[in-house]
mmCIF file of N, CA and C and ligand atoms in Angstrom:
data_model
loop_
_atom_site.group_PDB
_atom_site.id
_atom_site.type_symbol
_atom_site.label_atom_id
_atom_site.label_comp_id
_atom_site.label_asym_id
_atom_site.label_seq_id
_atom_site.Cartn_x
_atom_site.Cartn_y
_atom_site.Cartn_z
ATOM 1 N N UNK A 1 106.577 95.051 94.893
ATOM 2 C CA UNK A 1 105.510 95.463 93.984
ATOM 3 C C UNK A 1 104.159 95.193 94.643
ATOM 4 N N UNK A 2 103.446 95.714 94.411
ATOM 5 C CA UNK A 2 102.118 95.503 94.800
ATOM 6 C C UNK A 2 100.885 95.924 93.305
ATOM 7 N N UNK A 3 99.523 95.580 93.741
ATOM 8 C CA UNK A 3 98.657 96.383 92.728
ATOM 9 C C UNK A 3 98.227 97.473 93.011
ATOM 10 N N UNK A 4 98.672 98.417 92.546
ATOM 11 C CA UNK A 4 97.823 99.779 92.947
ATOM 12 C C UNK A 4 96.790 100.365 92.195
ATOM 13 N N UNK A 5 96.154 99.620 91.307
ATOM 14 C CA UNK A 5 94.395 100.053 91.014
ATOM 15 C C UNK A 5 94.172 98.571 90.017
ATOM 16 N N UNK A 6 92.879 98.272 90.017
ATOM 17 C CA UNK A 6 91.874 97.794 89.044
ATOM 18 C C UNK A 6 90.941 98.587 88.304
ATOM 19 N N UNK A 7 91.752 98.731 86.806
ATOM 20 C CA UNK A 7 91.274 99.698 86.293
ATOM 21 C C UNK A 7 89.841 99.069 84.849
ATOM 22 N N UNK A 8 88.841 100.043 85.491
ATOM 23 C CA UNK A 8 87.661 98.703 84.855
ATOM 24 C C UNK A 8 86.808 100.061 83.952
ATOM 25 N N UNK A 9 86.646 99.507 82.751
ATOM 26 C CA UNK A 9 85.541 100.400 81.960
ATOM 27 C C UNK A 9 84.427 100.642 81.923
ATOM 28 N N UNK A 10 83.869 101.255 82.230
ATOM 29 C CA UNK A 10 82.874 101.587 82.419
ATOM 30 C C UNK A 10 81.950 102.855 81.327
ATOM 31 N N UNK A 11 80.763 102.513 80.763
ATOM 32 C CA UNK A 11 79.749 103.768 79.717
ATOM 33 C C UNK A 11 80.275 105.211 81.027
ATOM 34 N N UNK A 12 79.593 105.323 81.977
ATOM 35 C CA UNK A 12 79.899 106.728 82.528
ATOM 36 C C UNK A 12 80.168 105.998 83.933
ATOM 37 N N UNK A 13 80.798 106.902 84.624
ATOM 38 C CA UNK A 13 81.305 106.687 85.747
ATOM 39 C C UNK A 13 79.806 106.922 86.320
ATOM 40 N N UNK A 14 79.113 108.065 86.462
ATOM 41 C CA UNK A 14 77.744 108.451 86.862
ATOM 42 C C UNK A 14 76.637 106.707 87.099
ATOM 43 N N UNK A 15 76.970 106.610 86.268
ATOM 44 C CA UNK A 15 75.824 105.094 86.270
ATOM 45 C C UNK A 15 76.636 103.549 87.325
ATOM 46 N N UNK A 16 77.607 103.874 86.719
ATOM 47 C CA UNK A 16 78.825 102.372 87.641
ATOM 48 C C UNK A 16 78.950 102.700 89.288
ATOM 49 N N UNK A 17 78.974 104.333 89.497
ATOM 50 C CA UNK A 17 79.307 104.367 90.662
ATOM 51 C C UNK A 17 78.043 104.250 91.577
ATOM 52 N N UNK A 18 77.005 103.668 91.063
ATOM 53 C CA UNK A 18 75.758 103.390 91.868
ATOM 54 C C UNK A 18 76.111 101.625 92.555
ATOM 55 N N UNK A 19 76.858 101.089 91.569
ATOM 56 C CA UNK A 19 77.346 99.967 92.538
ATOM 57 C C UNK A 19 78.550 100.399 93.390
ATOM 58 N N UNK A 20 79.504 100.718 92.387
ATOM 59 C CA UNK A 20 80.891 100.494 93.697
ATOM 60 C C UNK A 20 80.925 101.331 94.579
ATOM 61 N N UNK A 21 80.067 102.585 94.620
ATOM 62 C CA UNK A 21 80.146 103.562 95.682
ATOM 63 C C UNK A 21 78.721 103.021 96.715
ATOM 64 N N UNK A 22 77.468 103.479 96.359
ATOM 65 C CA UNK A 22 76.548 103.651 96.755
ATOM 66 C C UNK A 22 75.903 102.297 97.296
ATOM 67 N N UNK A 23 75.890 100.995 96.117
ATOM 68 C CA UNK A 23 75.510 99.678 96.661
ATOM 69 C C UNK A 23 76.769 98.926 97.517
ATOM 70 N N UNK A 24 78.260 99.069 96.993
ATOM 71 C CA UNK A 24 79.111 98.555 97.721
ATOM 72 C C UNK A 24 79.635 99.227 99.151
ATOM 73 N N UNK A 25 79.750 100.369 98.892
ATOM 74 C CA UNK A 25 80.116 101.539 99.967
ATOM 75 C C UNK A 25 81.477 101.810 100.241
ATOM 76 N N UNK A 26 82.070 102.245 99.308
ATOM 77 C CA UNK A 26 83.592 102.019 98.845
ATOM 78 C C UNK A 26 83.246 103.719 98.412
ATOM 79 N N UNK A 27 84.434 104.687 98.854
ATOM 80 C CA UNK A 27 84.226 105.984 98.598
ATOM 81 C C UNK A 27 85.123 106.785 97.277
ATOM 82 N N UNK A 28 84.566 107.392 96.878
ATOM 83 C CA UNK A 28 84.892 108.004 95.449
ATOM 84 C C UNK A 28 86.177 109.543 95.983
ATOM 85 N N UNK A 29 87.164 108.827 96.178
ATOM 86 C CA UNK A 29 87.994 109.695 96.669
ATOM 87 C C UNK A 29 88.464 110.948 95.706
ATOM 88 N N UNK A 30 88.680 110.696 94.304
ATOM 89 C CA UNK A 30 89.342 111.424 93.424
ATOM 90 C C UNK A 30 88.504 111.152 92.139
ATOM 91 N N UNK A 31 88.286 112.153 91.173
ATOM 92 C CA UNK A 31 88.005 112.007 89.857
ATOM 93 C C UNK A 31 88.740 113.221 89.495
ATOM 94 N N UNK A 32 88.989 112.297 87.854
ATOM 95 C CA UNK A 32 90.477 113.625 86.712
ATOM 96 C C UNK A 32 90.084 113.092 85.323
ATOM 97 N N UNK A 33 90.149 113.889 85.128
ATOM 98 C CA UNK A 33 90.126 114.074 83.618
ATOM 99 C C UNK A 33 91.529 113.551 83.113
ATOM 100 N N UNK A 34 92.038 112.486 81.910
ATOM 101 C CA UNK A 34 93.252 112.302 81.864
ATOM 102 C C UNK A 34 93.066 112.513 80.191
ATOM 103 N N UNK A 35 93.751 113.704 79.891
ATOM 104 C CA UNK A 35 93.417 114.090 78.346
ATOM 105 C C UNK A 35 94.175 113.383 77.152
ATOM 106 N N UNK A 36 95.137 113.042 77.788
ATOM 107 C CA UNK A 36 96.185 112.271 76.927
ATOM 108 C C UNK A 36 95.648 110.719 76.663
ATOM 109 N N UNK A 37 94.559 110.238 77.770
ATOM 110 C CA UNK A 37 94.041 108.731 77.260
ATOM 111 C C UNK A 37 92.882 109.129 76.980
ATOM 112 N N UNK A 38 92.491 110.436 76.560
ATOM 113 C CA UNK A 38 90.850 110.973 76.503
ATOM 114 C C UNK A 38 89.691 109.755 77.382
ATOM 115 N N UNK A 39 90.274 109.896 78.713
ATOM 116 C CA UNK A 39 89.297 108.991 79.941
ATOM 117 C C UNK A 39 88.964 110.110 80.755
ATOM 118 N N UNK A 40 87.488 109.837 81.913
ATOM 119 C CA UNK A 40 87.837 110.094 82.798
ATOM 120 C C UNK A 40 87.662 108.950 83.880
ATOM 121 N N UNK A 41 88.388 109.517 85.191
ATOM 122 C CA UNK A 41 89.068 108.355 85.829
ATOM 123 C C UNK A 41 88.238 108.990 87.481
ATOM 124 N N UNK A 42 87.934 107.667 88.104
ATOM 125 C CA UNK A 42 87.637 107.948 89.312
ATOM 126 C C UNK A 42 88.143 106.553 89.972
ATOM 127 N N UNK A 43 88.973 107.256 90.967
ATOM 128 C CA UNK A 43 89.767 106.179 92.055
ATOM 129 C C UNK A 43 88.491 105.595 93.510
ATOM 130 N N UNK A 44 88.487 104.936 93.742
ATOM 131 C CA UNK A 44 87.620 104.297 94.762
ATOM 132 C C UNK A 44 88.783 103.107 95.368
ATOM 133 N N UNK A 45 89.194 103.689 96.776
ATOM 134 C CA UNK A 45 90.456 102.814 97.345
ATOM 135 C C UNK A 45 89.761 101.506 98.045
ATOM 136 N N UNK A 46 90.362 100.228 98.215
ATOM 137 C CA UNK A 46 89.741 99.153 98.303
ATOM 138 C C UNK A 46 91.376 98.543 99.278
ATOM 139 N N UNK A 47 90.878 98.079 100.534
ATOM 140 C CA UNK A 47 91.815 97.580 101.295
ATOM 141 C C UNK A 47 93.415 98.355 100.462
ATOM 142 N N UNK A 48 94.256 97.857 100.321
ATOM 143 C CA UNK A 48 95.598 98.564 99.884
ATOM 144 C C UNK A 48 95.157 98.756 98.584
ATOM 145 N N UNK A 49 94.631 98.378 97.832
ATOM 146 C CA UNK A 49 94.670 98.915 96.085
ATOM 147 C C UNK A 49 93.207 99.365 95.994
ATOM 148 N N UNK A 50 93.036 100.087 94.560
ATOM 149 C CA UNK A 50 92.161 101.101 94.309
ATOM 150 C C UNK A 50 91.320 100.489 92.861
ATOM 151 N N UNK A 51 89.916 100.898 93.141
ATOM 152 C CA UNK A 51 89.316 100.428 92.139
ATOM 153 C C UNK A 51 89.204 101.862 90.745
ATOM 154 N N UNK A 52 89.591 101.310 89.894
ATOM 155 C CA UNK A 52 89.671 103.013 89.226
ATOM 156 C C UNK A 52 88.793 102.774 87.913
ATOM 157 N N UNK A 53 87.846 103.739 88.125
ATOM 158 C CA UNK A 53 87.160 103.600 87.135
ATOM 159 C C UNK A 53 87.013 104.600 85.970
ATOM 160 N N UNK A 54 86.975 104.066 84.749
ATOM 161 C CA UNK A 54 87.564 104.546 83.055
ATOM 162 C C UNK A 54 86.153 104.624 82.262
ATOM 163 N N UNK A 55 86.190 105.849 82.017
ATOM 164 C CA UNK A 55 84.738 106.594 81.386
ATOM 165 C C UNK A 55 85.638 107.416 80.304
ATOM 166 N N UNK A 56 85.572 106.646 78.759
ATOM 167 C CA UNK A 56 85.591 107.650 77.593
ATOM 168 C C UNK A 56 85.178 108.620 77.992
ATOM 169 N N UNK A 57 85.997 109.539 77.181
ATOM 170 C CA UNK A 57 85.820 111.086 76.835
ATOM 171 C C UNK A 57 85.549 111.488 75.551
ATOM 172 N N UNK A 58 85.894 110.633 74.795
ATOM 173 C CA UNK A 58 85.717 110.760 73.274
ATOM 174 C C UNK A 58 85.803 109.486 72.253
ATOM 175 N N UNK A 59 84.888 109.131 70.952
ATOM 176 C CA UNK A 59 84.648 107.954 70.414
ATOM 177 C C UNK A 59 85.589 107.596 69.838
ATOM 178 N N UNK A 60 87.028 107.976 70.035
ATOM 179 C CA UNK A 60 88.335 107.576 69.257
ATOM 180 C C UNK A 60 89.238 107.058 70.390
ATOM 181 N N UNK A 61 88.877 106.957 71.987
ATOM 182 C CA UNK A 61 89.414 107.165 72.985
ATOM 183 C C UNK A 61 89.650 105.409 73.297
ATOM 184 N N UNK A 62 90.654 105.233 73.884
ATOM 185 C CA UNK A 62 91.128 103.761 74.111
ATOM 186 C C UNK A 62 90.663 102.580 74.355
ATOM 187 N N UNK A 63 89.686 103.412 75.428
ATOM 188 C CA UNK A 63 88.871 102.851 76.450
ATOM 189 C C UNK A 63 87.343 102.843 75.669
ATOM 190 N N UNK A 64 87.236 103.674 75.103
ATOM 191 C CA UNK A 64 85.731 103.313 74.107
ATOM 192 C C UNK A 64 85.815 102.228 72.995
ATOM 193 N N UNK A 65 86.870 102.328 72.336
ATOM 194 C CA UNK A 65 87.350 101.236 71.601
ATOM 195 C C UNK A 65 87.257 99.889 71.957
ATOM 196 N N UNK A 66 87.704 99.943 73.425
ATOM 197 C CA UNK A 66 87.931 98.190 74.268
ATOM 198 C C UNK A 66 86.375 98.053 74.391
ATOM 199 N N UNK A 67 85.302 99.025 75.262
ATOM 200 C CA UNK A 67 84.075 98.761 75.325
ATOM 201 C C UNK A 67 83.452 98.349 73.992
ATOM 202 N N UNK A 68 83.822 99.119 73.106
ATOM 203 C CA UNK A 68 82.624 98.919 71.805
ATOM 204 C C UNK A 68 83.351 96.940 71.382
ATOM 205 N N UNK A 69 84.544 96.708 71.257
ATOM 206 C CA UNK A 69 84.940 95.366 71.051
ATOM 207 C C UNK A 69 84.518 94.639 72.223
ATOM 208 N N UNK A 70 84.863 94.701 73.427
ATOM 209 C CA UNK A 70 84.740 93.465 74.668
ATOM 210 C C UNK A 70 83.654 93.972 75.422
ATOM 211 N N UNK A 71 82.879 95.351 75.550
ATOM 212 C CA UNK A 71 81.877 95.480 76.414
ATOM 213 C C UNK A 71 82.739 95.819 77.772
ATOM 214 N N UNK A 72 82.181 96.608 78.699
ATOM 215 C CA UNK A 72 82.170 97.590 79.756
ATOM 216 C C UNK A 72 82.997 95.909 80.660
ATOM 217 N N UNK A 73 83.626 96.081 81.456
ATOM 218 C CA UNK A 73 84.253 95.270 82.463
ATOM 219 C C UNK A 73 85.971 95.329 82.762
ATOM 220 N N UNK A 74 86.699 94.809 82.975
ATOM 221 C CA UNK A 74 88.071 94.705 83.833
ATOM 222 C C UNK A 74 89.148 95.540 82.761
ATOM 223 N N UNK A 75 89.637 96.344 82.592
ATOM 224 C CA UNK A 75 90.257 96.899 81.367
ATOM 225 C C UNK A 75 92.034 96.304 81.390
ATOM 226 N N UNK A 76 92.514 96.600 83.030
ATOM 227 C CA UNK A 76 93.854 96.675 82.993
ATOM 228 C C UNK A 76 93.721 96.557 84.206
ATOM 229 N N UNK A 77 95.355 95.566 84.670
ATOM 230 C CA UNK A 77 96.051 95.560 86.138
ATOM 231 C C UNK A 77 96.885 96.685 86.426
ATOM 232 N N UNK A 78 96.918 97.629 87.152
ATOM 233 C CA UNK A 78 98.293 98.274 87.459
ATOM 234 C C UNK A 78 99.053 97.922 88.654
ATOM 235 N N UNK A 79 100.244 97.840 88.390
ATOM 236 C CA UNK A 79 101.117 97.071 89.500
ATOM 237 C C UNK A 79 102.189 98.791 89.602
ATOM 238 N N UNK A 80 102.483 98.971 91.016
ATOM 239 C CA UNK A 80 103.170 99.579 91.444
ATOM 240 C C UNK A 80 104.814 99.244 91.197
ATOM 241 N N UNK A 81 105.049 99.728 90.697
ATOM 242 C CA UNK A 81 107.154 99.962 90.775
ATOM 243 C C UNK A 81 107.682 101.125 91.376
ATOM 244 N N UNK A 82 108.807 101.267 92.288
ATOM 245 C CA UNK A 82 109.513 101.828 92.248
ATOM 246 C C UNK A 82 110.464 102.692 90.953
ATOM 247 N N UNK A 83 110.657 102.218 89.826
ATOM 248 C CA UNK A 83 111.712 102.964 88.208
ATOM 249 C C UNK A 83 110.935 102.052 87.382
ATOM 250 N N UNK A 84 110.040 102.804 87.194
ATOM 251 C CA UNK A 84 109.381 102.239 86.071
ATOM 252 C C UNK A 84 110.433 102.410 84.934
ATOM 253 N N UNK A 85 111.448 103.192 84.653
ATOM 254 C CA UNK A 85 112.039 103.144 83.269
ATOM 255 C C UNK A 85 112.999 101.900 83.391
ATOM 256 N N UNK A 86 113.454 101.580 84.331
ATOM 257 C CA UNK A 86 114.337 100.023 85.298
ATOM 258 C C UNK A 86 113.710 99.203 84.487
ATOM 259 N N UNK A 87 112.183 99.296 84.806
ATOM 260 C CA UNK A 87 111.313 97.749 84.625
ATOM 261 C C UNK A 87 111.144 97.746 83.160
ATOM 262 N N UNK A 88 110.412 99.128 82.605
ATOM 263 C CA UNK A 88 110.873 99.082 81.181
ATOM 264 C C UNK A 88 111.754 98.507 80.483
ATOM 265 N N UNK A 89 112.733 98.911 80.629
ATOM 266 C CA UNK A 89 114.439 98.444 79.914
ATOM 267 C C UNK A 89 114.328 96.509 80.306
ATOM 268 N N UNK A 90 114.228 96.643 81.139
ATOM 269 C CA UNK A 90 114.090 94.926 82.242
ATOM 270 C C UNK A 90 113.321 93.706 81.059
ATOM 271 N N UNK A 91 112.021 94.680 80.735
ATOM 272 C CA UNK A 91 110.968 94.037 80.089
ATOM 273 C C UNK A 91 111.766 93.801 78.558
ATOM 274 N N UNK A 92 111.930 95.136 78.219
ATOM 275 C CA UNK A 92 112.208 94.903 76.725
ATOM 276 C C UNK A 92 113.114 93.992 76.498
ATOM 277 N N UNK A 93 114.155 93.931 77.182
ATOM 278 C CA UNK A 93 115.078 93.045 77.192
ATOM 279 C C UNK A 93 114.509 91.660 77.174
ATOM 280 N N UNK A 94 113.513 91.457 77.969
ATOM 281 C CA UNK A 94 113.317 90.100 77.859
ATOM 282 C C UNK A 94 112.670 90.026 76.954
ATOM 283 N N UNK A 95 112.526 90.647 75.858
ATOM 284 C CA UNK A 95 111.458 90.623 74.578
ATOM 285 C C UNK A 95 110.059 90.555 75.022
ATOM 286 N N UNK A 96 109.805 90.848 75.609
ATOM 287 C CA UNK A 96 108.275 91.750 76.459
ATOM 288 C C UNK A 96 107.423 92.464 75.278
ATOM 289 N N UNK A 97 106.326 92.307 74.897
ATOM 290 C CA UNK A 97 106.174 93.284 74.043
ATOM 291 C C UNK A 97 105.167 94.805 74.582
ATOM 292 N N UNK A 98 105.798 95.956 74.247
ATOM 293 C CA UNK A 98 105.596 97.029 75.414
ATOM 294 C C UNK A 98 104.197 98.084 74.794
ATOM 295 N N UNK A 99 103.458 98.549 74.860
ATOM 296 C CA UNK A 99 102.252 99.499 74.421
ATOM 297 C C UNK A 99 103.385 101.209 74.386
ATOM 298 N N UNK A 100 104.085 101.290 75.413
ATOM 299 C CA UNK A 100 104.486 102.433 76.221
ATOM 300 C C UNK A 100 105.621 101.682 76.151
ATOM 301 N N UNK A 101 107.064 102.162 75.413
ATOM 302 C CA UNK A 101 108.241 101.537 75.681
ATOM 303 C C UNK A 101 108.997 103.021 76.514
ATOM 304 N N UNK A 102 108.348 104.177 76.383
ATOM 305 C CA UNK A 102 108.926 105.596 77.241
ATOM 306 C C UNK A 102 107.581 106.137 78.272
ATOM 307 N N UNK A 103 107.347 106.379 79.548
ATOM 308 C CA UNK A 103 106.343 106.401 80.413
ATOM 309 C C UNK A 103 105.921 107.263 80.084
ATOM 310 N N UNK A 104 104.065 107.479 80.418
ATOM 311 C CA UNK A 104 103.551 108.805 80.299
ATOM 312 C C UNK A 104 103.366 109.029 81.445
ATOM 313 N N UNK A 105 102.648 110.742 81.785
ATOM 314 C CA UNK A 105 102.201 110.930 82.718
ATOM 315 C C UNK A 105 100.479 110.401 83.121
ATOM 316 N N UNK A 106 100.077 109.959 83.884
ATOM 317 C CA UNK A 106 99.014 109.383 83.753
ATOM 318 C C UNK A 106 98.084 110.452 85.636
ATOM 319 N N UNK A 107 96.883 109.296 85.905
ATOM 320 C CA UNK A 107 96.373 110.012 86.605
ATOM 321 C C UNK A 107 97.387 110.155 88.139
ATOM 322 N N UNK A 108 96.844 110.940 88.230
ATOM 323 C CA UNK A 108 97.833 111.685 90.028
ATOM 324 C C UNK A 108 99.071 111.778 89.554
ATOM 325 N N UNK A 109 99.324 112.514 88.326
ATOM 326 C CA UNK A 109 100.778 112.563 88.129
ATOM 327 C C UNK A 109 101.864 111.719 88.207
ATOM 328 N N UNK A 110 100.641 110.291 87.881
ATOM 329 C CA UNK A 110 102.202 108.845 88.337
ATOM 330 C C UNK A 110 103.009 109.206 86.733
ATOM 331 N N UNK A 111 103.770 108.396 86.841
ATOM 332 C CA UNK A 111 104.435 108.046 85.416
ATOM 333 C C UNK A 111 103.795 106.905 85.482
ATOM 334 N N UNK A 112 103.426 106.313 84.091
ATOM 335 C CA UNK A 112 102.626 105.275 83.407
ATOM 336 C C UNK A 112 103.184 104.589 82.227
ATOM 337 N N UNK A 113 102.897 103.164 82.077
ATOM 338 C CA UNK A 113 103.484 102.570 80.833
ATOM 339 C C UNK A 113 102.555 100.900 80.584
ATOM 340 N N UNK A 114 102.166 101.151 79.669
ATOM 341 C CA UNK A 114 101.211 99.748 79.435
ATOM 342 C C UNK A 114 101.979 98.922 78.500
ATOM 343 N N UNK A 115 101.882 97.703 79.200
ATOM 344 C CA UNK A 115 102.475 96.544 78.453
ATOM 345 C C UNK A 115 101.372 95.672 78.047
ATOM 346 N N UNK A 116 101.713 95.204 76.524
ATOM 347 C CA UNK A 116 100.539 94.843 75.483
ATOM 348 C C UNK A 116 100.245 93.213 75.953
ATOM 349 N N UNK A 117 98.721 93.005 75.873
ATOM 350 C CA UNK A 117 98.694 91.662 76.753
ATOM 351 C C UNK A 117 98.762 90.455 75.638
ATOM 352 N N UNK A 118 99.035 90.934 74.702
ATOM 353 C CA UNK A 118 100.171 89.667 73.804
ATOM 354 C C UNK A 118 101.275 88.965 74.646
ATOM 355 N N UNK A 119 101.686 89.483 75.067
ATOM 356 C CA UNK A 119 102.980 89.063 76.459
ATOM 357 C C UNK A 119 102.767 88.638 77.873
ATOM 358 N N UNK A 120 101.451 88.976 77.742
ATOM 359 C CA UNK A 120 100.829 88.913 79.746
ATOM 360 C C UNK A 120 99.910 87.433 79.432
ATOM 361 N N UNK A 121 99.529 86.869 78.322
ATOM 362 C CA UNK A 121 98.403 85.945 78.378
ATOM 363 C C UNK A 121 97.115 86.837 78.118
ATOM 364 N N UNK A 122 97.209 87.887 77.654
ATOM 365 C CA UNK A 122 95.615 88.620 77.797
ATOM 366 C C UNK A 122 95.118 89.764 78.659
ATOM 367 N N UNK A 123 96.716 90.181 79.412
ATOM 368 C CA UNK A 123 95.603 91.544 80.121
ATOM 369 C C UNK A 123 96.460 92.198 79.964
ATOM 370 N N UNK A 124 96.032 92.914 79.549
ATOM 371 C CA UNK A 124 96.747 94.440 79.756
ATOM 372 C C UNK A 124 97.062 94.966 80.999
ATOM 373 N N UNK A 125 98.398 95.059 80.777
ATOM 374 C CA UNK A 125 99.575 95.470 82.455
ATOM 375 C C UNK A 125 99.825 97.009 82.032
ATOM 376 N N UNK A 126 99.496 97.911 83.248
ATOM 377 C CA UNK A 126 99.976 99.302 83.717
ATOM 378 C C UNK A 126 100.858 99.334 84.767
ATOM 379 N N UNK A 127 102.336 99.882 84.126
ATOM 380 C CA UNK A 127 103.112 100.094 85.561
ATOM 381 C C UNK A 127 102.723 101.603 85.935
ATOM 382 N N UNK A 128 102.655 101.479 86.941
ATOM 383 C CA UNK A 128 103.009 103.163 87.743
ATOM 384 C C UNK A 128 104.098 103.340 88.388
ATOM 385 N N UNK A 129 104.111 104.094 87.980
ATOM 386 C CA UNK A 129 105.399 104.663 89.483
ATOM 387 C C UNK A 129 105.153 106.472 90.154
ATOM 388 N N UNK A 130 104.869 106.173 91.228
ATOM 389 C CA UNK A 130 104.370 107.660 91.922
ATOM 390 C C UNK A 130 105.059 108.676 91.868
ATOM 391 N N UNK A 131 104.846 109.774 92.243
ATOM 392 C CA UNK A 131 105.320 111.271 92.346
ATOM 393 C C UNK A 131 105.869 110.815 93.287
ATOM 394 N N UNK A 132 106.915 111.339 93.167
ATOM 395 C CA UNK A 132 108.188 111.383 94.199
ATOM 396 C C UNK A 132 107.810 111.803 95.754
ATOM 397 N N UNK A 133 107.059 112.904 95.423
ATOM 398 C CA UNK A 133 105.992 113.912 96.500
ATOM 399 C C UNK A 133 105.301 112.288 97.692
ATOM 400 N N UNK A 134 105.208 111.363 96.919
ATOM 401 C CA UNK A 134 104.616 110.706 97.534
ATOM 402 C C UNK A 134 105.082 109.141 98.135
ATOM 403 N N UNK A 135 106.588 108.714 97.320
ATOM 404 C CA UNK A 135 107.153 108.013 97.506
ATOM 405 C C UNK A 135 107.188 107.667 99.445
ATOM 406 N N UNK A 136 107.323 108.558 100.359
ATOM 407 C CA UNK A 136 107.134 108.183 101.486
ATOM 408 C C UNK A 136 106.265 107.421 101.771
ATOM 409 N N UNK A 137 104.846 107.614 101.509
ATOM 410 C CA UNK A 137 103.469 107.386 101.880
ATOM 411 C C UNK A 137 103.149 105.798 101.866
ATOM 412 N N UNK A 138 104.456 105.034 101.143
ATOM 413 C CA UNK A 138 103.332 103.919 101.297
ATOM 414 C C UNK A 138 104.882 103.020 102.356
ATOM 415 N N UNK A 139 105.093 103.380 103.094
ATOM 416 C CA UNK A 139 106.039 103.177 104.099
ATOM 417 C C UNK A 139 107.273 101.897 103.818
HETATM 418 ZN ZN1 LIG B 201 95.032 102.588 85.353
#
């Protein structure tokens, strides 16, 4: 396993990416629209893991919700798996309590599943698991 993004909230990506791009110098490889978490998302890769940054799309949207309660900062860990539905089943079993007990599709077409940070101590955990397309790539 590894982490494959730090996913942090941010009012607009437009205003945040004046630090992590422009003052830090960390490059804005990808931005997507992800309609199903009404975010949008911009990846900025950082030594092996990626800083991904989460800009509501709309005032009912997940991520506007967490800002308007905790204010703009660290939202979620995502940790890389191989079967995320494996780790699923794995979790529940251990009485895990799950956000996502069936994966969605999330950004770059991973499969996605958030586990509720009632169970983590407080943070909210994203598994991914990649497009197959890409399963080679990380050797
Ligand atoms: Zn994420």
């Amino acid at each position: 396993m590894k982490i494959d993004h730090l996913g942090i909230a941010v009012k607009t990506i437009g205003e945040s990416i004046a630090f992590w791009r422009d003052a830090l110098g960390l490059e804005n490889v990808h931005t997507e629209e992800v309609e199903d978490q009404k975010v949008r998302v911009a990846m900025l890769p950082i030594g092996e893991t990626n800083i991904e940054l989460l800009e509501p799309t709309a005032p009912d949207s997940p991520v506007a919700r967490f800002i308007e309660k905790r204010g703009t900062g660290i939202h979620h860990i995502a940790v890389e798996v191989d079967d995320i539905r494996a780790h699923l089943s794995k979790l529940k079993s251990e009485g895990i309590s799950l956000v996502d007990e069936e994966p969605r599709i999330g950004a770059g077409g991973c499969l996605i599943a958030f586990v509720h940070p009632k169970s983590t101590g407080g943070v909210l955990m994203e598994l991914v698991e990649k497009p197959a397309e890409n399963a080679g790539s990380k050797e």
